PDB file of C-alpha atoms in Angstrom:
ATOM      1  CA  MET R   1      21.267  -4.823  19.791  1.00  0.00           C
ATOM      2  CA  LYS R   2      22.036  -8.402  20.733  1.00  0.00           C
ATOM      3  CA  LEU R   3      19.841 -10.970  18.961  1.00  0.00           C
ATOM      4  CA  ASN R   4      19.119 -13.028  22.025  1.00  0.00           C
ATOM      5  CA  LEU R   5      17.703  -9.520  23.516  1.00  0.00           C
ATOM      6  CA  LEU R   6      15.628  -9.159  20.779  1.00  0.00           C
ATOM      7  CA  ARG R   7      14.272 -12.417  20.702  1.00  0.00           C
ATOM      8  CA  PHE R   8      13.621 -12.232  24.475  1.00  0.00           C
ATOM      9  CA  VAL R   9      11.625  -8.681  24.065  1.00  0.00           C
ATOM     10  CA  TYR R  10       9.484 -10.517  21.078  1.00  0.00           C
ATOM     11  CA  ASN R  11       8.771 -13.474  23.333  1.00  0.00           C
ATOM     12  CA  GLY R  12       7.411 -10.905  25.703  1.00  0.00           C
ATOM     13  CA  ILE R  13       5.186  -9.185  23.192  1.00  0.00           C
ATOM     14  CA  LEU R  14       3.823 -12.609  21.971  1.00  0.00           C
ATOM     15  CA  THR R  15       2.940 -13.311  25.931  1.00  0.00           C
ATOM     16  CA  GLY R  16       0.709 -10.324  25.884  1.00  0.00           C
ATOM     17  CA  MET R  17      -1.231 -11.563  22.863  1.00  0.00           C
ATOM     18  CA  PRO R  18      -4.199 -13.838  22.347  1.00  0.00           C
ATOM     19  CA  ILE R  19      -2.924 -17.363  23.421  1.00  0.00           C
ATOM     20  CA  MET R  20      -4.627 -19.027  20.474  1.00  0.00           C
ATOM     21  CA  SER R  21      -3.050 -16.740  17.823  1.00  0.00           C
ATOM     22  CA  TYR R  22       0.272 -15.947  19.236  1.00  0.00           C
ATOM     23  CA  ASN R  23       2.397 -17.177  21.905  1.00  0.00           C
ATOM     24  CA  ALA R  24       5.828 -17.412  22.815  1.00  0.00           C
ATOM     25  CA  ILE R  25       6.201 -21.490  22.241  1.00  0.00           C
ATOM     26  CA  THR R  26       4.918 -21.346  18.851  1.00  0.00           C
ATOM     27  CA  LYS R  27       7.037 -18.110  18.069  1.00  0.00           C
ATOM     28  CA  THR R  28       4.275 -17.253  15.099  1.00  0.00           C
ATOM     29  CA  THR R  29       5.085 -13.558  13.423  1.00  0.00           C
ATOM     30  CA  LEU R  30       2.920 -11.022  15.152  1.00  0.00           C
ATOM     31  CA  HIS R  31       0.989  -9.443  12.054  1.00  0.00           C
ATOM     32  CA  VAL R  32      -0.152  -5.779  12.587  1.00  0.00           C
ATOM     33  CA  PRO R  33      -2.717  -4.320  10.223  1.00  0.00           C
ATOM     34  CA  PHE R  34      -2.013  -0.564   9.528  1.00  0.00           C
ATOM     35  CA  THR R  35      -3.259   2.144   7.187  1.00  0.00           C
ATOM     36  CA  ILE R  36      -1.210   4.790   5.280  1.00  0.00           C
ATOM     37  CA  ARG R  37      -2.871   7.960   4.934  1.00  0.00           C
ATOM     38  CA  PRO R  38      -3.500   9.813   1.553  1.00  0.00           C
ATOM     39  CA  GLN R  39      -0.606  11.935   0.429  1.00  0.00           C
ATOM     40  CA  SER R  40       2.048   9.813   1.581  1.00  0.00           C
ATOM     41  CA  THR R  41       5.335  11.254  -0.002  1.00  0.00           C
ATOM     42  CA  TYR R  42       8.631   9.820  -1.501  1.00  0.00           C
ATOM     43  CA  ILE R  43      11.563  12.245  -2.140  1.00  0.00           C
ATOM     44  CA  ASN R  44      14.155  10.299  -4.202  1.00  0.00           C
ATOM     45  CA  TYR R  45      17.757  11.003  -4.805  1.00  0.00           C
ATOM     46  CA  LYS R  46      19.971   9.482  -7.133  1.00  0.00           C
ATOM     47  CA  LEU R  47      23.186   8.454  -5.534  1.00  0.00           C
ATOM     48  CA  THR R  48      26.483   9.163  -6.706  1.00  0.00           C
ATOM     49  CA  LYS R  49      29.327   6.456  -6.478  1.00  0.00           C
ATOM     50  CA  GLN R  50      30.807   8.216  -3.574  1.00  0.00           C
ATOM     51  CA  GLU R  51      27.755   8.796  -1.608  1.00  0.00           C
ATOM     52  CA  THR R  52      26.815   5.013  -2.274  1.00  0.00           C
ATOM     53  CA  CYS R  53      30.322   4.229  -0.962  1.00  0.00           C
ATOM     54  CA  ASP R  54      29.842   6.561   2.128  1.00  0.00           C
ATOM     55  CA  LEU R  55      26.479   4.842   2.797  1.00  0.00           C
ATOM     56  CA  ASN R  56      27.440   1.454   2.524  1.00  0.00           C
ATOM     57  CA  GLU R  57      30.136   2.209   4.834  1.00  0.00           C
ATOM     58  CA  TYR R  58      27.837   3.291   7.596  1.00  0.00           C
ATOM     59  CA  ILE R  59      25.389   0.109   6.809  1.00  0.00           C
ATOM     60  CA  HIS R  60      28.126  -1.947   7.285  1.00  0.00           C
ATOM     61  CA  ASN R  61      28.902  -0.689  10.736  1.00  0.00           C
ATOM     62  CA  TYR R  62      25.894  -2.574  11.490  1.00  0.00           C
ATOM     63  CA  ASP R  63      25.709  -5.435   8.950  1.00  0.00           C
ATOM     64  CA  SER R  64      28.636  -6.276   6.419  1.00  0.00           C
ATOM     65  CA  THR R  65      26.607  -8.676   4.417  1.00  0.00           C
ATOM     66  CA  MET R  66      24.050  -5.452   2.901  1.00  0.00           C
ATOM     67  CA  GLU R  67      25.121  -3.916  -0.054  1.00  0.00           C
ATOM     68  CA  ILE R  68      23.002  -0.888  -1.857  1.00  0.00           C
ATOM     69  CA  VAL R  69      21.868  -1.951  -5.226  1.00  0.00           C
ATOM     70  CA  PRO R  70      20.099  -0.146  -8.183  1.00  0.00           C
ATOM     71  CA  ILE R  71      16.517  -0.102  -8.772  1.00  0.00           C
ATOM     72  CA  LYS R  72      13.878   1.686 -10.922  1.00  0.00           C
ATOM     73  CA  MET R  73      11.584   3.987  -8.879  1.00  0.00           C
ATOM     74  CA  LEU R  74       9.031   5.341 -11.710  1.00  0.00           C
ATOM     75  CA  SER R  75       7.182   3.210 -14.730  1.00  0.00           C
ATOM     76  CA  GLN R  76       9.182   5.509 -17.136  1.00  0.00           C
ATOM     77  CA  GLU R  77      12.537   5.048 -15.868  1.00  0.00           C
ATOM     78  CA  LYS R  78      14.872   3.048 -18.277  1.00  0.00           C
ATOM     79  CA  GLU R  79      17.916   2.431 -16.255  1.00  0.00           C
ATOM     80  CA  ALA R  80      18.108   1.388 -12.679  1.00  0.00           C
ATOM     81  CA  SER R  81      20.121   3.435 -10.458  1.00  0.00           C
ATOM     82  CA  PRO R  82      20.864   3.355  -6.568  1.00  0.00           C
ATOM     83  CA  TYR R  83      18.329   5.742  -4.626  1.00  0.00           C
ATOM     84  CA  LEU R  84      18.227   7.027  -1.316  1.00  0.00           C
ATOM     85  CA  SER R  85      14.332   7.857  -0.718  1.00  0.00           C
ATOM     86  CA  ILE R  86      12.638   9.975   1.981  1.00  0.00           C
ATOM     87  CA  ASN R  87       9.398   8.698   2.808  1.00  0.00           C
ATOM     88  CA  VAL R  88       7.261  10.360   5.232  1.00  0.00           C
ATOM     89  CA  TYR R  89       3.711   9.630   5.978  1.00  0.00           C
ATOM     90  CA  ASN R  90       0.898   9.986   8.246  1.00  0.00           C
ATOM     91  CA  CYS R  91      -0.466   6.124   9.419  1.00  0.00           C
ATOM     92  CA  SER R  92      -3.013   4.752  11.858  1.00  0.00           C
ATOM     93  CA  SER R  93      -2.989   1.102  13.527  1.00  0.00           C
ATOM     94  CA  PRO R  94      -4.987  -0.383  16.047  1.00  0.00           C
ATOM     95  CA  ILE R  95      -2.081  -1.647  17.865  1.00  0.00           C
ATOM     96  CA  PHE R  96      -0.842   1.954  18.593  1.00  0.00           C
ATOM     97  CA  PHE R  97      -3.553   2.372  21.476  1.00  0.00           C
ATOM     98  CA  ASN R  98      -3.112   6.155  20.864  1.00  0.00           C
ATOM     99  CA  ASN R  99      -7.082   7.043  20.675  1.00  0.00           C
ATOM    100  CA  ASN R 100      -7.222   6.485  16.651  1.00  0.00           C
ATOM    101  CA  GLN R 101      -4.829   9.555  16.140  1.00  0.00           C
ATOM    102  CA  ASP R 102      -2.380   9.252  13.205  1.00  0.00           C
ATOM    103  CA  ILE R 103       1.247   8.916  14.001  1.00  0.00           C
ATOM    104  CA  THR R 104       3.652  11.007  11.446  1.00  0.00           C
ATOM    105  CA  ARG R 105       6.772   8.944  10.594  1.00  0.00           C
ATOM    106  CA  LEU R 106       9.726  10.060   8.300  1.00  0.00           C
ATOM    107  CA  GLU R 107      11.744   7.312   6.787  1.00  0.00           C
ATOM    108  CA  VAL R 108      15.148   7.745   5.016  1.00  0.00           C
ATOM    109  CA  ASN R 109      15.500   4.364   3.164  1.00  0.00           C
ATOM    110  CA  THR R 110      17.566   2.643   0.694  1.00  0.00           C
ATOM    111  CA  TYR R 111      17.302  -0.595  -1.375  1.00  0.00           C
ATOM    112  CA  ILE R 112      19.727  -3.359  -0.448  1.00  0.00           C
ATOM    113  CA  LYS R 113      20.802  -6.895  -1.105  1.00  0.00           C
ATOM    114  CA  LYS R 114      21.667  -9.154   1.840  1.00  0.00           C
ATOM    115  CA  TRP R 115      23.651 -12.217   1.627  1.00  0.00           C
ATOM    116  CA  ASN R 116      21.410 -15.082   3.373  1.00  0.00           C
ATOM    117  CA  LYS R 117      23.825 -17.717   4.991  1.00  0.00           C
ATOM    118  CA  ILE R 118      21.009 -20.215   4.886  1.00  0.00           C
ATOM    119  CA  THR R 119      19.884 -20.217   1.523  1.00  0.00           C
ATOM    120  CA  GLU R 120      23.133 -19.083   0.169  1.00  0.00           C
ATOM    121  CA  THR R 121      21.444 -16.377  -1.887  1.00  0.00           C
ATOM    122  CA  TYR R 122      20.690 -12.642  -2.015  1.00  0.00           C
ATOM    123  CA  ASP R 123      17.705 -11.457  -0.387  1.00  0.00           C
ATOM    124  CA  TYR R 124      16.503  -8.182  -1.414  1.00  0.00           C
ATOM    125  CA  GLY R 125      14.405  -5.400   0.283  1.00  0.00           C
ATOM    126  CA  THR R 126      14.136  -1.850   1.411  1.00  0.00           C
ATOM    127  CA  LEU R 127      16.350  -0.714   4.334  1.00  0.00           C
ATOM    128  CA  ILE R 128      15.434   1.929   6.915  1.00  0.00           C
ATOM    129  CA  LEU R 129      18.784   3.441   7.394  1.00  0.00           C
ATOM    130  CA  ASP R 130      17.016   5.986  10.140  1.00  0.00           C
ATOM    131  CA  TYR R 131      13.660   7.506  10.836  1.00  0.00           C
ATOM    132  CA  VAL R 132      12.033   9.869  13.086  1.00  0.00           C
ATOM    133  CA  SER R 133       8.456   9.871  14.739  1.00  0.00           C
ATOM    134  CA  ASN R 134       6.174  12.082  16.483  1.00  0.00           C
ATOM    135  CA  GLU R 135       5.493   9.141  18.861  1.00  0.00           C
ATOM    136  CA  LEU R 136       6.962   6.563  20.679  1.00  0.00           C
ATOM    137  CA  SER R 137       8.272   3.802  18.485  1.00  0.00           C
ATOM    138  CA  MET R 138       9.614   0.122  18.488  1.00  0.00           C
ATOM    139  CA  ASP R 139      12.230  -1.133  16.553  1.00  0.00           C
ATOM    140  CA  PRO R 140      14.980  -3.965  16.867  1.00  0.00           C
ATOM    141  CA  ILE R 141      17.720  -1.202  16.941  1.00  0.00           C
ATOM    142  CA  HIS R 142      16.507   0.760  19.936  1.00  0.00           C
ATOM    143  CA  ILE R 143      13.705  -1.210  20.945  1.00  0.00           C
ATOM    144  CA  PHE R 144      12.123   1.767  21.931  1.00  0.00           C
ATOM    145  CA  LYS R 145      12.750   5.293  20.496  1.00  0.00           C
ATOM    146  CA  GLN R 146      11.452   8.629  21.768  1.00  0.00           C
ATOM    147  CA  LYS R 147       9.463  10.846  19.805  1.00  0.00           C
ATOM    148  CA  GLU R 148      11.302  13.622  17.922  1.00  0.00           C
ATOM    149  CA  ASP R 149       9.978  16.794  15.890  1.00  0.00           C
ATOM    150  CA  VAL R 150       8.695  15.698  12.605  1.00  0.00           C
ATOM    151  CA  ARG R 151       5.638  17.734  11.168  1.00  0.00           C
ATOM    152  CA  PHE R 152       3.944  16.380   7.928  1.00  0.00           C
ATOM    153  CA  SER R 153       1.026  18.154   6.010  1.00  0.00           C
ATOM    154  CA  GLN R 154      -0.338  18.010   2.269  1.00  0.00           C
ATOM    155  CA  SER R 155       1.684  21.364   1.854  1.00  0.00           C
ATOM    156  CA  SER R 156       4.981  20.726   3.999  1.00  0.00           C
ATOM    157  CA  ILE R 157       7.431  18.678   5.451  1.00  0.00           C
ATOM    158  CA  ASP R 158       9.642  19.721   8.665  1.00  0.00           C
ATOM    159  CA  CYS R 159      12.044  17.512  10.260  1.00  0.00           C
ATOM    160  CA  ILE R 160      15.191  18.175  12.215  1.00  0.00           C
ATOM    161  CA  SER R 161      16.805  15.374  14.224  1.00  0.00           C
ATOM    162  CA  VAL R 162      20.265  16.071  15.678  1.00  0.00           C
ATOM    163  CA  LYS R 163      20.635  12.189  17.050  1.00  0.00           C
ATOM    164  CA  ASP R 164      20.193  10.999  13.471  1.00  0.00           C
ATOM    165  CA  GLU R 165      21.827  13.775  11.581  1.00  0.00           C
ATOM    166  CA  ILE R 166      18.423  14.487   9.552  1.00  0.00           C
ATOM    167  CA  ASP R 167      17.438  17.990   8.330  1.00  0.00           C
ATOM    168  CA  LEU R 168      14.900  18.680   5.864  1.00  0.00           C
ATOM    169  CA  HIS R 169      12.258  21.430   5.085  1.00  0.00           C
ATOM    170  CA  LEU R 170       9.967  21.202   2.130  1.00  0.00           C
ATOM    171  CA  LYS R 171       7.056  23.141   0.804  1.00  0.00           C
ATOM    172  CA  THR R 172       4.782  21.815  -2.000  1.00  0.00           C
ATOM    173  CA  ILE R 173       1.600  22.518  -3.515  1.00  0.00           C
ATOM    174  CA  PRO R 174      -0.414  19.270  -4.819  1.00  0.00           C
ATOM    175  CA  TRP R 175      -0.594  19.100  -8.489  1.00  0.00           C
ATOM    176  CA  HIS R 176      -4.522  19.011  -8.521  1.00  0.00           C
ATOM    177  CA  HIS R 177      -4.709  22.513  -7.336  1.00  0.00           C
ATOM    178  CA  HIS R 178      -3.414  23.304 -10.833  1.00  0.00           C
ATOM    179  CA  ASP R 179      -5.314  23.267 -14.326  1.00  0.00           C
ATOM    180  CA  ASP R 180      -2.195  21.934 -16.129  1.00  0.00           C
ATOM    181  CA  LYS R 181      -2.355  17.995 -17.107  1.00  0.00           C
ATOM    182  CA  GLN R 182       0.393  15.959 -15.658  1.00  0.00           C
ATOM    183  CA  VAL R 183       1.805  12.909 -17.492  1.00  0.00           C
ATOM    184  CA  LYS R 184       0.693   9.777 -16.035  1.00  0.00           C
ATOM    185  CA  SER R 185       3.011   7.736 -14.183  1.00  0.00           C
ATOM    186  CA  HIS R 186       3.296   4.755 -11.719  1.00  0.00           C
ATOM    187  CA  ILE R 187       5.445   3.430  -9.020  1.00  0.00           C
ATOM    188  CA  HIS R 188       7.855   0.616 -10.984  1.00  0.00           C
ATOM    189  CA  ASP R 189       7.577  -2.867 -10.034  1.00  0.00           C
ATOM    190  CA  ASP R 190      10.784  -2.758  -8.446  1.00  0.00           C
ATOM    191  CA  LEU R 191       9.669  -0.340  -5.899  1.00  0.00           C
ATOM    192  CA  ILE R 192       6.846  -2.915  -5.044  1.00  0.00           C
ATOM    193  CA  SER R 193       8.866  -6.167  -4.933  1.00  0.00           C
ATOM    194  CA  TYR R 194      11.481  -4.315  -2.917  1.00  0.00           C
ATOM    195  CA  SER R 195       8.579  -3.565  -0.421  1.00  0.00           C
ATOM    196  CA  ASP R 196       8.279  -7.342   0.502  1.00  0.00           C
ATOM    197  CA  ALA R 197      11.045  -7.073   3.403  1.00  0.00           C
ATOM    198  CA  ILE R 198      11.675  -3.807   5.201  1.00  0.00           C
ATOM    199  CA  PHE R 199      15.190  -4.351   6.666  1.00  0.00           C
ATOM    200  CA  TYR R 200      16.182  -2.722   9.791  1.00  0.00           C
ATOM    201  CA  LYS R 201      20.226  -2.017  10.008  1.00  0.00           C
ATOM    202  CA  ASN R 202      21.122  -5.302  12.157  1.00  0.00           C
ATOM    203  CA  GLY R 203      19.675  -7.654   9.384  1.00  0.00           C
ATOM    204  CA  ILE R 204      16.120  -8.069  10.966  1.00  0.00           C
ATOM    205  CA  TYR R 205      13.151  -7.262   8.930  1.00  0.00           C
ATOM    206  CA  ASP R 206       9.561  -6.664   8.878  1.00  0.00           C
ATOM    207  CA  LYS R 207       7.603  -8.842   6.207  1.00  0.00           C
ATOM    208  CA  LEU R 208       4.855  -6.628   4.344  1.00  0.00           C
ATOM    209  CA  TYR R 209       1.965  -7.729   2.715  1.00  0.00           C
ATOM    210  CA  TYR R 210      -0.153  -5.484   0.516  1.00  0.00           C
ATOM    211  CA  ASP R 211      -2.876  -5.285  -1.957  1.00  0.00           C
ATOM    212  CA  SER R 212      -4.184  -3.397  -4.847  1.00  0.00           C
ATOM    213  CA  SER R 213      -4.197  -0.254  -3.068  1.00  0.00           C
ATOM    214  CA  LEU R 214      -0.071  -0.268  -3.549  1.00  0.00           C
ATOM    215  CA  VAL R 215       0.027  -2.183  -6.607  1.00  0.00           C
ATOM    216  CA  LYS R 216      -2.526  -0.178  -8.347  1.00  0.00           C
ATOM    217  CA  ALA R 217      -1.537   2.937  -6.604  1.00  0.00           C
ATOM    218  CA  SER R 218      -2.232   6.639  -8.387  1.00  0.00           C
ATOM    219  CA  ILE R 219       0.568   8.810  -8.003  1.00  0.00           C
ATOM    220  CA  GLU R 220       0.855  12.586  -8.472  1.00  0.00           C
ATOM    221  CA  THR R 221       4.188  15.082  -8.644  1.00  0.00           C
ATOM    222  CA  PRO R 222       3.769  17.725  -6.391  1.00  0.00           C
ATOM    223  CA  ILE R 223       5.125  21.259  -7.271  1.00  0.00           C
ATOM    224  CA  ILE R 224       8.066  22.607  -5.059  1.00  0.00           C
ATOM    225  CA  SER R 225       7.255  26.086  -3.569  1.00  0.00           C
ATOM    226  CA  GLU R 226      10.158  25.913  -1.214  1.00  0.00           C
ATOM    227  CA  TYR R 227      12.673  23.687  -0.594  1.00  0.00           C
ATOM    228  CA  SER R 228      16.198  23.504   1.263  1.00  0.00           C
ATOM    229  CA  ASN R 229      19.100  21.085   0.985  1.00  0.00           C
ATOM    230  CA  PHE R 230      18.545  17.671   2.762  1.00  0.00           C
ATOM    231  CA  TYR R 231      21.189  17.016   4.976  1.00  0.00           C
ATOM    232  CA  TYR R 232      22.016  13.354   6.306  1.00  0.00           C
ATOM    233  CA  ARG R 233      24.927  11.827   8.075  1.00  0.00           C
ATOM    234  CA  GLY R 234      27.157  14.389   6.709  1.00  0.00           C
ATOM    235  CA  ILE R 235      26.042  14.159   3.351  1.00  0.00           C
ATOM    236  CA  VAL R 236      24.408  17.170   1.777  1.00  0.00           C
ATOM    237  CA  PHE R 237      21.642  16.297  -1.252  1.00  0.00           C
ATOM    238  CA  TYR R 238      21.251  19.130  -3.392  1.00  0.00           C
ATOM    239  CA  LYS R 239      18.176  18.297  -5.891  1.00  0.00           C
ATOM    240  CA  PRO R 240      15.552  15.181  -5.884  1.00  0.00           C
ATOM    241  CA  GLU R 241      15.528  13.418  -9.017  1.00  0.00           C
ATOM    242  CA  HIS R 242      11.900  12.959  -8.410  1.00  0.00           C
ATOM    243  CA  ILE R 243       8.981  13.467  -6.009  1.00  0.00           C
ATOM    244  CA  PHE R 244       5.659  11.934  -5.788  1.00  0.00           C
ATOM    245  CA  TYR R 245       2.980  11.150  -3.313  1.00  0.00           C
ATOM    246  CA  PHE R 246       0.036   8.680  -3.127  1.00  0.00           C
ATOM    247  CA  ILE R 247      -3.292  10.177  -3.721  1.00  0.00           C
ATOM    248  CA  HIS R 248      -5.019   7.336  -1.741  1.00  0.00           C
ATOM    249  CA  PRO R 249      -4.828   5.599   1.258  1.00  0.00           C
ATOM    250  CA  ILE R 250      -2.535   2.393   1.198  1.00  0.00           C
ATOM    251  CA  CYS R 251      -3.524  -0.611   3.345  1.00  0.00           C
ATOM    252  CA  PHE R 252      -0.710  -3.129   4.613  1.00  0.00           C
ATOM    253  CA  VAL R 253      -0.304  -5.898   7.119  1.00  0.00           C
ATOM    254  CA  GLY R 254       3.460  -5.984   8.566  1.00  0.00           C
ATOM    255  CA  GLY R 255       4.892  -9.121  10.115  1.00  0.00           C
ATOM    256  CA  MET R 256       6.979  -7.909  12.823  1.00  0.00           C
ATOM    257  CA  TRP R 257      10.660  -8.859  12.962  1.00  0.00           C
ATOM    258  CA  ASP R 258       9.563 -11.746  10.668  1.00  0.00           C
ATOM    259  CA  ASN R 259      13.404 -13.550  10.995  1.00  0.00           C
ATOM    260  CA  VAL R 260      14.206 -12.653  14.460  1.00  0.00           C
ATOM    261  CA  PHE R 261      14.387 -16.327  15.425  1.00  0.00           C
ATOM    262  CA  SER R 262      15.816 -17.460  11.961  1.00  0.00           C
ATOM    263  CA  LEU R 263      18.377 -15.115  11.815  1.00  0.00           C
ATOM    264  CA  PRO R 264      21.737 -16.863  12.449  1.00  0.00           C
ATOM    265  CA  PRO R 265      23.707 -15.491  15.356  1.00  0.00           C
TER     266      PRO R 265
END
């Protein structure tokens, strides 16, 4: 998507906002509050060298300055690894204008560094490779993306997208339904810091602001009761390294397309 067109669209959005807060002259970033509902789930696959190479090649079709980097996902991990993560969640926000109905969204993410021509340093963040939502969505790749078939509940995840080459079916049992004690775990600081900037494939990013609901989040590992391989962009992922879900809601404020006016042509 051409940068000038994205800026035109963004100015149009700002024009419709309260003039004291946002307008097309000041180009102030639009900030949107949203809440992720309990049981937001991460399914994480360690990438092989070949998988990393294949995904980097896909990324470079959009932005050659991005590269997958290794991170630590959980607090007990000793070494960083390149990861592909499926993040699926239900969320709500007053900006959706959908009668306060939750929206389901499944993201295929990885973790990257991107060369910043202005600062001549690397920026780091999460990269949304592709996503599927059950409602009309807006992003700087498609502008508007049509809703697709994705279903998420406390016990199952189902998603098939022919366009984005995503195929996932998973059934789980939450850990708290069992009497066994689970080893306590927390998300690693890497995952938190890589959430500061949520990149799209063309280099535009959302600036993410969070509070203790993420930093001190409680997570659990569900028991997999039924699993099929995950298919994405011609790659078959057979077994996740780990799966975890957030027990409580997580509150965010997102700075939409935060660098759309500062990104070099």
